[in-house]
Tab-separated table of C-alpha atoms in Angstrom:
chain	number	residue	atom	x	y	z
A	1	MET	CA	37.796	55.981	107.302
A	2	SER	CA	39.507	53.078	108.846
A	3	ASP	CA	38.892	49.462	107.765
A	4	ARG	CA	37.167	48.836	111.145
A	5	SER	CA	34.591	51.738	110.628
A	6	ILE	CA	32.185	49.556	108.657
A	7	GLY	CA	32.803	46.141	110.081
A	8	GLY	CA	29.383	46.168	111.819
A	9	VAL	CA	27.397	46.602	108.589
A	10	GLY	CA	24.814	43.960	108.136
A	11	SER	CA	23.952	42.049	105.095
A	12	ALA	CA	20.862	40.427	103.378
A	13	ALA	CA	23.173	38.121	101.504
A	14	PRO	CA	23.390	34.489	102.683
A	15	HIS	CA	26.027	33.820	105.237
A	16	ARG	CA	28.711	31.586	103.745
A	17	VAL	CA	31.961	30.650	105.475
A	18	ALA	CA	35.029	30.395	103.230
A	19	ARG	CA	36.964	27.171	103.006
A	20	ARG	CA	40.132	29.111	102.584
A	21	SER	CA	40.576	32.817	103.903
A	22	MET	CA	41.622	35.282	101.326
A	23	ARG	CA	43.129	38.626	101.808
A	24	VAL	CA	40.993	41.415	99.931
A	25	MET	CA	41.519	45.169	99.784
A	26	LEU	CA	38.536	47.170	98.811
A	27	LEU	CA	39.075	50.670	97.811
A	28	GLU	CA	38.034	54.102	96.493
A	29	PRO	CA	40.910	55.186	94.268
A	30	PRO	CA	42.969	58.169	94.897
A	31	LEU	CA	41.342	61.131	93.041
A	32	LYS	CA	43.543	63.183	90.827
A	33	LEU	CA	40.664	63.976	88.416
A	34	HIS	CA	43.436	64.647	85.825
A	35	GLY	CA	44.229	67.902	87.541
A	36	GLN	CA	41.492	69.576	85.748
A	37	ARG	CA	38.102	69.243	87.526
A	38	ASP	CA	36.781	70.106	90.794
A	39	VAL	CA	33.733	67.893	91.739
A	40	GLY	CA	33.009	70.225	94.756
A	41	PHE	CA	32.793	67.525	97.654
A	42	LYS	CA	31.246	69.273	100.575
A	43	GLU	CA	31.759	66.293	102.800
A	44	VAL	CA	33.428	62.837	102.511
A	45	LEU	CA	30.991	59.937	103.449
A	46	PRO	CA	31.861	56.210	103.678
A	47	HIS	CA	31.038	54.347	100.585
A	48	ILE	CA	27.972	52.166	101.437
A	49	GLY	CA	28.533	49.697	98.609
A	50	ILE	CA	32.104	48.957	99.707
A	51	GLY	CA	30.834	48.681	103.352
A	52	TYR	CA	28.150	46.097	102.355
A	53	VAL	CA	30.727	44.009	100.423
A	54	ALA	CA	33.350	44.256	103.100
A	55	ALA	CA	30.882	43.018	105.793
A	56	VAL	CA	29.646	39.950	103.755
A	57	LEU	CA	33.320	39.013	102.910
A	58	ARG	CA	34.274	39.390	106.551
A	59	ASN	CA	31.269	37.233	107.668
A	60	ALA	CA	32.515	34.593	105.071
A	61	GLY	CA	35.792	34.491	106.884
A	62	HIS	CA	38.090	36.676	104.612
A	63	GLU	CA	40.552	39.278	105.849
A	64	VAL	CA	39.385	42.573	104.369
A	65	ARG	CA	41.007	45.963	104.409
A	66	VAL	CA	39.132	49.089	103.386
A	67	VAL	CA	40.946	52.026	101.893
A	68	ASP	CA	39.074	55.140	101.092
A	69	ALA	CA	41.742	57.228	99.415
A	70	PRO	CA	39.775	60.483	98.894
A	71	ALA	CA	38.615	60.477	102.615
A	72	GLU	CA	42.025	59.819	103.924
A	73	GLN	CA	43.673	62.164	101.267
A	74	LEU	CA	45.905	59.273	100.139
A	75	THR	CA	48.065	59.570	97.050
A	76	LEU	CA	48.838	56.798	94.489
A	77	THR	CA	52.209	56.201	96.526
A	78	ASP	CA	50.335	55.902	99.764
A	79	VAL	CA	47.943	53.360	98.441
A	80	CYS	CA	50.696	51.349	96.863
A	81	ALA	CA	52.414	51.214	100.218
A	82	ARG	CA	49.292	49.795	101.883
A	83	PHE	CA	48.955	47.279	99.068
A	84	THR	CA	52.508	46.221	99.406
A	85	GLU	CA	52.199	45.888	103.110
A	86	PHE	CA	48.890	43.802	102.934
A	87	ARG	CA	49.585	41.772	99.701
A	88	PRO	CA	45.961	41.085	98.944
A	89	HIS	CA	44.785	38.043	96.826
A	90	LEU	CA	42.031	40.284	95.305
A	91	VAL	CA	41.620	44.023	95.039
A	92	GLY	CA	38.059	45.393	94.561
A	93	PHE	CA	37.525	49.012	93.294
A	94	SER	CA	34.253	50.839	93.307
A	95	ALA	CA	34.098	53.564	90.530
A	96	THR	CA	31.883	55.937	88.903
A	97	THR	CA	32.756	56.917	85.310
A	98	TYR	CA	34.656	60.076	86.372
A	99	GLN	CA	36.835	57.627	88.654
A	100	ILE	CA	37.559	54.899	86.113
A	101	HIS	CA	40.954	56.425	84.784
A	102	GLU	CA	42.101	56.591	88.437
A	103	VAL	CA	41.118	52.964	88.953
A	104	ASP	CA	43.071	52.061	85.950
A	105	GLU	CA	46.197	53.895	86.963
A	106	THR	CA	45.961	52.379	90.440
A	107	ALA	CA	45.362	48.872	89.106
A	108	ARG	CA	48.382	49.189	86.687
A	109	ALA	CA	50.481	50.270	89.701
A	110	PHE	CA	49.343	47.276	91.654
A	111	ARG	CA	50.264	44.844	88.785
A	112	GLU	CA	53.724	46.320	88.702
A	113	ILE	CA	54.151	45.388	92.292
A	114	ASP	CA	52.307	42.070	92.190
A	115	PRO	CA	51.574	40.604	88.674
A	116	SER	CA	49.596	37.794	90.318
A	117	VAL	CA	46.968	39.936	92.098
A	118	ARG	CA	43.313	39.617	90.834
A	119	ILE	CA	41.642	42.908	90.255
A	120	ALA	CA	37.966	43.687	90.210
A	121	VAL	CA	35.946	46.860	89.607
A	122	GLY	CA	32.357	47.423	90.588
A	123	GLY	CA	30.063	50.371	91.038
A	124	SER	CA	27.986	52.385	88.605
A	125	HIS	CA	30.606	52.481	85.817
A	126	ALA	CA	31.137	48.702	85.783
A	127	SER	CA	27.324	48.094	86.251
A	128	ALA	CA	26.581	50.236	83.157
A	129	VAL	CA	29.174	48.950	80.695
A	130	PRO	CA	30.930	45.758	82.225
A	131	LYS	CA	32.104	44.444	78.769
A	132	GLU	CA	33.352	47.908	77.606
A	133	THR	CA	35.171	48.427	80.961
A	134	LEU	CA	37.222	45.252	80.515
A	135	GLU	CA	38.019	45.904	77.001
A	136	ALA	CA	39.167	49.390	77.704
A	137	PHE	CA	41.233	48.713	80.829
A	138	SER	CA	43.489	45.548	80.494
A	139	ALA	CA	44.744	45.764	84.154
A	140	LEU	CA	41.340	44.869	85.292
A	141	ASP	CA	40.371	41.094	85.471
A	142	TYR	CA	36.650	41.302	86.470
A	143	ALA	CA	33.761	43.794	86.280
A	144	VAL	CA	31.054	43.237	88.928
A	145	PHE	CA	27.728	44.698	87.890
A	146	GLY	CA	24.647	45.094	89.946
A	147	GLU	CA	24.753	44.449	93.580
A	148	GLY	CA	28.129	42.937	94.349
A	149	GLU	CA	27.755	41.217	97.644
A	150	GLU	CA	26.974	37.558	96.529
A	151	THR	CA	29.033	37.957	93.311
A	152	ALA	CA	32.121	39.004	95.318
A	153	THR	CA	31.650	36.092	97.763
A	154	GLU	CA	31.331	33.573	94.930
A	155	LEU	CA	34.286	34.961	92.965
A	156	LEU	CA	36.448	34.730	96.071
A	157	GLU	CA	35.339	31.027	96.471
A	158	ARG	CA	36.446	30.396	92.937
A	159	ILE	CA	39.709	32.148	93.291
A	160	ALA	CA	40.464	30.203	96.432
A	161	ASP	CA	39.737	26.871	94.764
A	162	ASP	CA	41.602	27.974	91.511
A	163	ARG	CA	38.367	27.561	89.482
A	164	SER	CA	37.099	29.526	86.545
A	165	PRO	CA	34.669	32.345	87.178
A	166	GLU	CA	32.454	31.042	84.415
A	167	GLY	CA	28.787	31.191	85.346
A	168	ILE	CA	29.098	33.581	88.122
A	169	LEU	CA	26.052	35.888	87.883
A	170	GLY	CA	26.706	39.644	87.918
A	171	LEU	CA	30.245	39.195	86.622
A	172	ALA	CA	32.190	40.077	83.413
A	173	HIS	CA	35.702	38.233	83.073
A	174	ARG	CA	38.273	37.460	80.718
A	175	ASN	CA	38.461	34.115	78.837
A	176	GLY	CA	41.556	34.147	76.792
A	177	GLY	CA	41.434	37.298	74.553
A	178	ASP	CA	37.565	37.594	74.956
A	179	VAL	CA	35.505	39.297	77.518
A	180	VAL	CA	32.566	37.258	78.778
A	181	VAL	CA	29.618	38.792	80.392
A	182	GLU	CA	27.595	36.385	82.566
A	183	GLY	CA	23.869	36.913	83.202
A	184	PRO	CA	22.603	39.486	85.757
A	185	ARG	CA	22.304	38.299	89.376
A	186	PRO	CA	18.871	38.816	90.919
A	187	ARG	CA	18.666	41.624	93.578
A	188	ILE	CA	19.024	40.792	97.153
């Protein structure tokens, strides 16, 4: 799947235009599955949640690249090369529970390349246990829970303005040594 293949996806989220365009990489992590499991994929389909978030962020004026490592059969080395070439301000992963360790490994690799990059995770794992996700995986800065379109847009506005993420609904974040879980965001 190329980053252009989901550009036409619409959004029910309000259209906001960013004051400062940010570079965002949204990705499905490379799947090693610890070399032990076969999840039996019959076909690879584009991730609809990443598509929605990408469309909303593009509509807001951000430069977005989508990387679907399983669909493109990319390794961690391949994904790191794309990260290095693009140099995003924010990386957003989507992860189920069986993918969370691959997210952590990829996030740690990105941190080694660029310690200043902001890293978020969304998807079913972060939605189920946002606080525990940040407590367990120190390379992650944010956990987006629930529908991520409006939360991601607001988070990028705050990052662009160098403001705290405090009060962003649908977001867990770090505040010093603590993990703060803000309230849930109403559904779109």
